Amino acid sequence: MSGTVVAVSSNGEYSFTKPNRASITLLAGLGVEGDVHAGVTVKHRSRVAQDPTQPNLRQVHLIHEELFDEVGERGFKVAPGQLGENVTTRGIDLLALPVGTLLRIGADAVVEVTGLRNPCLQIDRFQDGLLKEVVGRDEAGNVVRKAGIMGVVRTGGVIRPGDAIEVELPAEPHRPLGRV
């Protein structure tokens, strides 16, 4: 399984959206160089308030561009970086990957998938009603989160739009993604 990097984004300040960049540098064990969410321990404000010593399992946020197409059919206009992601992808069903999947991005970078992004109300502040499009329920009543996945940087490297993404699944049995 493989895909492509559509866009890369980062922001050194707390902001819901992240500006697109020509490249970003991933730092092993930390995240995206210069991004406000980089670090060994949690950086998301809600997580810091709970316990600032928690390990940062949300160093890199990846989202599939196909989601933008899906919500676009319902009248929402979303572009790369606008939902706060660091890496916008195409061609990989990110939400179906199991915990522990390795994503080899570009020449050197490796990101280990840790779980699903748990979207918050900021999405509705960005575009009213969008939260219901990225979080819903399936026929059985289970919560379905579509706002991308989170990961930690195992091997650093520079990544750019157009870079290939190779998927390496972990040994079975596979564990489905949960929110992190």
PDB file of C-alpha atoms in Angstrom:
ATOM      1  CA  MET A   1       0.000   0.000   0.000  1.00  0.00           C
ATOM      2  CA  SER A   2       1.345   3.421  -0.886  1.00  0.00           C
ATOM      3  CA  GLY A   3       0.256   7.004  -1.294  1.00  0.00           C
ATOM      4  CA  THR A   4       1.530  10.522  -1.768  1.00  0.00           C
ATOM      5  CA  VAL A   5       2.119  13.618   0.336  1.00  0.00           C
ATOM      6  CA  VAL A   6      -0.190  16.354  -0.991  1.00  0.00           C
ATOM      7  CA  ALA A   7       0.858  19.118   1.414  1.00  0.00           C
ATOM      8  CA  VAL A   8       2.879  19.705   4.578  1.00  0.00           C
ATOM      9  CA  SER A   9       1.997  22.265   7.243  1.00  0.00           C
ATOM     10  CA  SER A  10       3.293  23.536  10.563  1.00  0.00           C
ATOM     11  CA  ASN A  11       2.766  26.407  12.964  1.00  0.00           C
ATOM     12  CA  GLY A  12       4.922  27.617  15.824  1.00  0.00           C
ATOM     13  CA  GLU A  13       1.917  29.227  17.536  1.00  0.00           C
ATOM     14  CA  TYR A  14      -1.326  27.763  18.872  1.00  0.00           C
ATOM     15  CA  SER A  15      -3.783  28.146  16.029  1.00  0.00           C
ATOM     16  CA  PHE A  16      -6.400  25.817  14.602  1.00  0.00           C
ATOM     17  CA  THR A  17      -5.064  26.011  11.052  1.00  0.00           C
ATOM     18  CA  LYS A  18      -1.475  25.510   9.961  1.00  0.00           C
ATOM     19  CA  PRO A  19       0.106  27.279   6.982  1.00  0.00           C
ATOM     20  CA  ASN A  20       1.385  25.102   4.150  1.00  0.00           C
ATOM     21  CA  ARG A  21       5.160  24.896   3.774  1.00  0.00           C
ATOM     22  CA  ALA A  22       7.544  23.879   1.014  1.00  0.00           C
ATOM     23  CA  SER A  23       8.862  21.236   3.428  1.00  0.00           C
ATOM     24  CA  ILE A  24       8.796  20.208   7.078  1.00  0.00           C
ATOM     25  CA  THR A  25      11.448  18.430   9.084  1.00  0.00           C
ATOM     26  CA  LEU A  26      10.433  15.572  11.356  1.00  0.00           C
ATOM     27  CA  LEU A  27      12.580  15.077  14.453  1.00  0.00           C
ATOM     28  CA  ALA A  28      12.799  11.588  15.985  1.00  0.00           C
ATOM     29  CA  GLY A  29      10.885  11.383  19.257  1.00  0.00           C
ATOM     30  CA  LEU A  30       9.690  14.995  19.034  1.00  0.00           C
ATOM     31  CA  GLY A  31       7.526  15.716  15.991  1.00  0.00           C
ATOM     32  CA  VAL A  32       7.595  18.525  13.453  1.00  0.00           C
ATOM     33  CA  GLU A  33      10.481  20.951  13.925  1.00  0.00           C
ATOM     34  CA  GLY A  34       9.166  24.364  14.965  1.00  0.00           C
ATOM     35  CA  ASP A  35       5.572  23.159  15.414  1.00  0.00           C
ATOM     36  CA  VAL A  36       3.787  24.052  18.641  1.00  0.00           C
ATOM     37  CA  HIS A  37       2.811  20.394  19.163  1.00  0.00           C
ATOM     38  CA  ALA A  38       6.359  19.017  18.973  1.00  0.00           C
ATOM     39  CA  GLY A  39       7.751  17.451  22.115  1.00  0.00           C
ATOM     40  CA  VAL A  40       8.271  14.299  24.141  1.00  0.00           C
ATOM     41  CA  THR A  41       5.290  15.068  26.404  1.00  0.00           C
ATOM     42  CA  VAL A  42       1.795  16.252  25.448  1.00  0.00           C
ATOM     43  CA  LYS A  43       1.432  19.719  23.953  1.00  0.00           C
ATOM     44  CA  HIS A  44      -2.276  19.902  23.150  1.00  0.00           C
ATOM     45  CA  ARG A  45      -3.774  22.294  25.698  1.00  0.00           C
ATOM     46  CA  SER A  46      -6.512  19.938  26.903  1.00  0.00           C
ATOM     47  CA  ARG A  47      -3.999  17.135  27.449  1.00  0.00           C
ATOM     48  CA  VAL A  48      -1.546  19.416  29.277  1.00  0.00           C
ATOM     49  CA  ALA A  49      -4.367  20.496  31.609  1.00  0.00           C
ATOM     50  CA  GLN A  50      -5.096  16.830  32.450  1.00  0.00           C
ATOM     51  CA  ASP A  51      -1.505  15.666  32.937  1.00  0.00           C
ATOM     52  CA  PRO A  52       1.478  17.465  31.381  1.00  0.00           C
ATOM     53  CA  THR A  53       3.741  14.424  31.917  1.00  0.00           C
ATOM     54  CA  GLN A  54       1.810  12.173  29.488  1.00  0.00           C
ATOM     55  CA  PRO A  55       3.852  10.948  26.519  1.00  0.00           C
ATOM     56  CA  ASN A  56       3.094  12.839  23.312  1.00  0.00           C
ATOM     57  CA  LEU A  57       1.383  10.302  21.046  1.00  0.00           C
ATOM     58  CA  ARG A  58       0.201  13.191  18.837  1.00  0.00           C
ATOM     59  CA  GLN A  59       3.510  14.466  17.458  1.00  0.00           C
ATOM     60  CA  VAL A  60       2.351  14.354  13.834  1.00  0.00           C
ATOM     61  CA  HIS A  61      -1.216  14.730  12.545  1.00  0.00           C
ATOM     62  CA  LEU A  62      -1.962  13.193   9.141  1.00  0.00           C
ATOM     63  CA  ILE A  63      -5.225  13.611   7.269  1.00  0.00           C
ATOM     64  CA  HIS A  64      -6.389  12.155   3.967  1.00  0.00           C
ATOM     65  CA  GLU A  65      -7.259  14.661   1.249  1.00  0.00           C
ATOM     66  CA  GLU A  66     -10.130  12.385   0.250  1.00  0.00           C
ATOM     67  CA  LEU A  67     -11.948  13.677   3.365  1.00  0.00           C
ATOM     68  CA  PHE A  68     -11.915  17.176   1.857  1.00  0.00           C
ATOM     69  CA  ASP A  69     -13.589  15.762  -1.257  1.00  0.00           C
ATOM     70  CA  GLU A  70     -16.206  14.018   0.905  1.00  0.00           C
ATOM     71  CA  VAL A  71     -17.119  17.091   2.961  1.00  0.00           C
ATOM     72  CA  GLY A  72     -16.966  19.205  -0.197  1.00  0.00           C
ATOM     73  CA  GLU A  73     -19.906  17.212  -1.560  1.00  0.00           C
ATOM     74  CA  ARG A  74     -21.865  18.514   1.444  1.00  0.00           C
ATOM     75  CA  GLY A  75     -20.925  22.141   0.840  1.00  0.00           C
ATOM     76  CA  PHE A  76     -17.812  22.522   3.013  1.00  0.00           C
ATOM     77  CA  LYS A  77     -14.620  23.903   1.553  1.00  0.00           C
ATOM     78  CA  VAL A  78     -11.490  22.607   3.274  1.00  0.00           C
ATOM     79  CA  ALA A  79      -7.911  22.885   2.034  1.00  0.00           C
ATOM     80  CA  PRO A  80      -4.682  21.270   3.297  1.00  0.00           C
ATOM     81  CA  GLY A  81      -3.580  22.592   6.688  1.00  0.00           C
ATOM     82  CA  GLN A  82      -6.955  24.079   7.551  1.00  0.00           C
ATOM     83  CA  LEU A  83      -7.886  21.279   9.981  1.00  0.00           C
ATOM     84  CA  GLY A  84      -4.556  21.587  11.778  1.00  0.00           C
ATOM     85  CA  GLU A  85      -2.827  18.639  10.159  1.00  0.00           C
ATOM     86  CA  ASN A  86       0.894  18.466   9.472  1.00  0.00           C
ATOM     87  CA  VAL A  87       0.726  16.064   6.531  1.00  0.00           C
ATOM     88  CA  THR A  88      -2.076  15.851   3.980  1.00  0.00           C
ATOM     89  CA  THR A  89      -2.050  12.550   2.095  1.00  0.00           C
ATOM     90  CA  ARG A  90      -3.753  10.955  -0.892  1.00  0.00           C
ATOM     91  CA  GLY A  91      -4.155   7.299  -1.789  1.00  0.00           C
ATOM     92  CA  ILE A  92      -4.004   5.659   1.652  1.00  0.00           C
ATOM     93  CA  ASP A  93      -6.992   4.720   3.804  1.00  0.00           C
ATOM     94  CA  LEU A  94      -5.412   6.183   6.928  1.00  0.00           C
ATOM     95  CA  LEU A  95      -8.412   5.412   9.131  1.00  0.00           C
ATOM     96  CA  ALA A  96      -8.170   1.678   8.373  1.00  0.00           C
ATOM     97  CA  LEU A  97      -4.522   1.356   9.427  1.00  0.00           C
ATOM     98  CA  PRO A  98      -3.812  -0.564  12.640  1.00  0.00           C
ATOM     99  CA  VAL A  99      -1.909   0.810  15.631  1.00  0.00           C
ATOM    100  CA  GLY A 100       1.835   0.461  15.104  1.00  0.00           C
ATOM    101  CA  THR A 101       1.767   0.875  11.320  1.00  0.00           C
ATOM    102  CA  LEU A 102       4.945   2.511  10.036  1.00  0.00           C
ATOM    103  CA  LEU A 103       4.624   5.212   7.383  1.00  0.00           C
ATOM    104  CA  ARG A 104       7.855   5.703   5.454  1.00  0.00           C
ATOM    105  CA  ILE A 105       7.621   9.210   4.053  1.00  0.00           C
ATOM    106  CA  GLY A 106      10.054  10.625   1.525  1.00  0.00           C
ATOM    107  CA  ALA A 107      13.695   9.579   1.628  1.00  0.00           C
ATOM    108  CA  ASP A 108      14.161   9.109   5.384  1.00  0.00           C
ATOM    109  CA  ALA A 109      11.219   9.911   7.676  1.00  0.00           C
ATOM    110  CA  VAL A 110       9.286   7.195   9.519  1.00  0.00           C
ATOM    111  CA  VAL A 111       6.104   7.880  11.496  1.00  0.00           C
ATOM    112  CA  GLU A 112       4.511   5.223  13.711  1.00  0.00           C
ATOM    113  CA  VAL A 113       0.713   5.435  13.812  1.00  0.00           C
ATOM    114  CA  THR A 114      -0.631   5.763  17.372  1.00  0.00           C
ATOM    115  CA  GLY A 115      -4.349   6.405  16.908  1.00  0.00           C
ATOM    116  CA  LEU A 116      -7.203   8.533  15.661  1.00  0.00           C
ATOM    117  CA  ARG A 117      -7.458  12.263  16.063  1.00  0.00           C
ATOM    118  CA  ASN A 118     -10.270  13.157  18.414  1.00  0.00           C
ATOM    119  CA  PRO A 119     -11.768  16.250  16.774  1.00  0.00           C
ATOM    120  CA  CYS A 120     -12.998  19.080  18.953  1.00  0.00           C
ATOM    121  CA  LEU A 121     -15.412  22.000  18.772  1.00  0.00           C
ATOM    122  CA  GLN A 122     -12.784  24.159  17.082  1.00  0.00           C
ATOM    123  CA  ILE A 123     -13.804  22.445  13.848  1.00  0.00           C
ATOM    124  CA  ASP A 124     -17.259  24.038  14.109  1.00  0.00           C
ATOM    125  CA  ARG A 125     -15.643  27.411  14.832  1.00  0.00           C
ATOM    126  CA  PHE A 126     -13.743  26.961  11.571  1.00  0.00           C
ATOM    127  CA  GLN A 127     -16.911  26.044   9.620  1.00  0.00           C
ATOM    128  CA  ASP A 128     -20.246  25.639  11.357  1.00  0.00           C
ATOM    129  CA  GLY A 129     -21.568  22.087  11.060  1.00  0.00           C
ATOM    130  CA  LEU A 130     -18.266  20.553   9.937  1.00  0.00           C
ATOM    131  CA  LEU A 131     -17.761  18.648  13.203  1.00  0.00           C
ATOM    132  CA  LYS A 132     -20.806  16.478  12.443  1.00  0.00           C
ATOM    133  CA  GLU A 133     -19.215  15.581   9.116  1.00  0.00           C
ATOM    134  CA  VAL A 134     -15.958  14.372  10.659  1.00  0.00           C
ATOM    135  CA  VAL A 135     -17.429  12.671  13.753  1.00  0.00           C
ATOM    136  CA  GLY A 136     -20.518  10.541  13.541  1.00  0.00           C
ATOM    137  CA  ARG A 137     -21.933   7.143  14.390  1.00  0.00           C
ATOM    138  CA  ASP A 138     -22.149   3.934  12.415  1.00  0.00           C
ATOM    139  CA  GLU A 139     -25.223   1.700  12.125  1.00  0.00           C
ATOM    140  CA  ALA A 140     -24.356   0.031  15.451  1.00  0.00           C
ATOM    141  CA  GLY A 141     -24.090   3.388  17.240  1.00  0.00           C
ATOM    142  CA  ASN A 142     -20.289   3.350  17.531  1.00  0.00           C
ATOM    143  CA  VAL A 143     -18.457   6.678  17.250  1.00  0.00           C
ATOM    144  CA  VAL A 144     -16.686   7.103  13.906  1.00  0.00           C
ATOM    145  CA  ARG A 145     -13.837   9.620  13.792  1.00  0.00           C
ATOM    146  CA  LYS A 146     -12.732  10.729  10.305  1.00  0.00           C
ATOM    147  CA  ALA A 147     -10.472  13.719  11.076  1.00  0.00           C
ATOM    148  CA  GLY A 148      -7.205  11.892  10.495  1.00  0.00           C
ATOM    149  CA  ILE A 149      -4.655   9.963  12.471  1.00  0.00           C
ATOM    150  CA  MET A 150      -1.847  10.757  14.869  1.00  0.00           C
ATOM    151  CA  GLY A 151       1.657   9.393  15.081  1.00  0.00           C
ATOM    152  CA  VAL A 152       5.105   9.665  16.612  1.00  0.00           C
ATOM    153  CA  VAL A 153       8.332  10.207  14.719  1.00  0.00           C
ATOM    154  CA  ARG A 154      10.571   7.130  14.805  1.00  0.00           C
ATOM    155  CA  THR A 155      13.105   8.375  12.215  1.00  0.00           C
ATOM    156  CA  GLY A 156      13.531  12.014  11.319  1.00  0.00           C
ATOM    157  CA  GLY A 157      13.783  13.512   7.883  1.00  0.00           C
ATOM    158  CA  VAL A 158      12.565  16.214   5.554  1.00  0.00           C
ATOM    159  CA  ILE A 159       9.251  15.680   3.789  1.00  0.00           C
ATOM    160  CA  ARG A 160       7.749  17.635   0.909  1.00  0.00           C
ATOM    161  CA  PRO A 161       4.624  17.636  -1.221  1.00  0.00           C
ATOM    162  CA  GLY A 162       4.943  14.919  -3.846  1.00  0.00           C
ATOM    163  CA  ASP A 163       6.925  12.568  -1.603  1.00  0.00           C
ATOM    164  CA  ALA A 164       5.910   8.929  -1.638  1.00  0.00           C
ATOM    165  CA  ILE A 165       4.432   7.265   1.452  1.00  0.00           C
ATOM    166  CA  GLU A 166       5.005   3.547   1.921  1.00  0.00           C
ATOM    167  CA  VAL A 167       2.909   1.634   4.448  1.00  0.00           C
ATOM    168  CA  GLU A 168       4.448  -1.116   6.593  1.00  0.00           C
ATOM    169  CA  LEU A 169       1.854  -2.975   8.636  1.00  0.00           C
ATOM    170  CA  PRO A 170       2.797  -4.372  12.066  1.00  0.00           C
ATOM    171  CA  ALA A 171       2.760  -8.073  12.865  1.00  0.00           C
ATOM    172  CA  GLU A 172      -0.663  -9.568  13.435  1.00  0.00           C
ATOM    173  CA  PRO A 173      -2.925  -9.545  15.273  1.00  0.00           C
ATOM    174  CA  HIS A 174      -3.681  -5.968  14.270  1.00  0.00           C
ATOM    175  CA  ARG A 175      -5.169  -3.567  16.798  1.00  0.00           C
ATOM    176  CA  PRO A 176      -7.701  -1.079  15.403  1.00  0.00           C
ATOM    177  CA  LEU A 177      -7.084   2.606  15.940  1.00  0.00           C
ATOM    178  CA  GLY A 178      -8.648   4.276  18.951  1.00  0.00           C
ATOM    179  CA  ARG A 179      -8.632   7.955  19.851  1.00  0.00           C
ATOM    180  CA  VAL A 180      -5.430   9.434  21.224  1.00  0.00           C
TER     181      VAL A 180
END
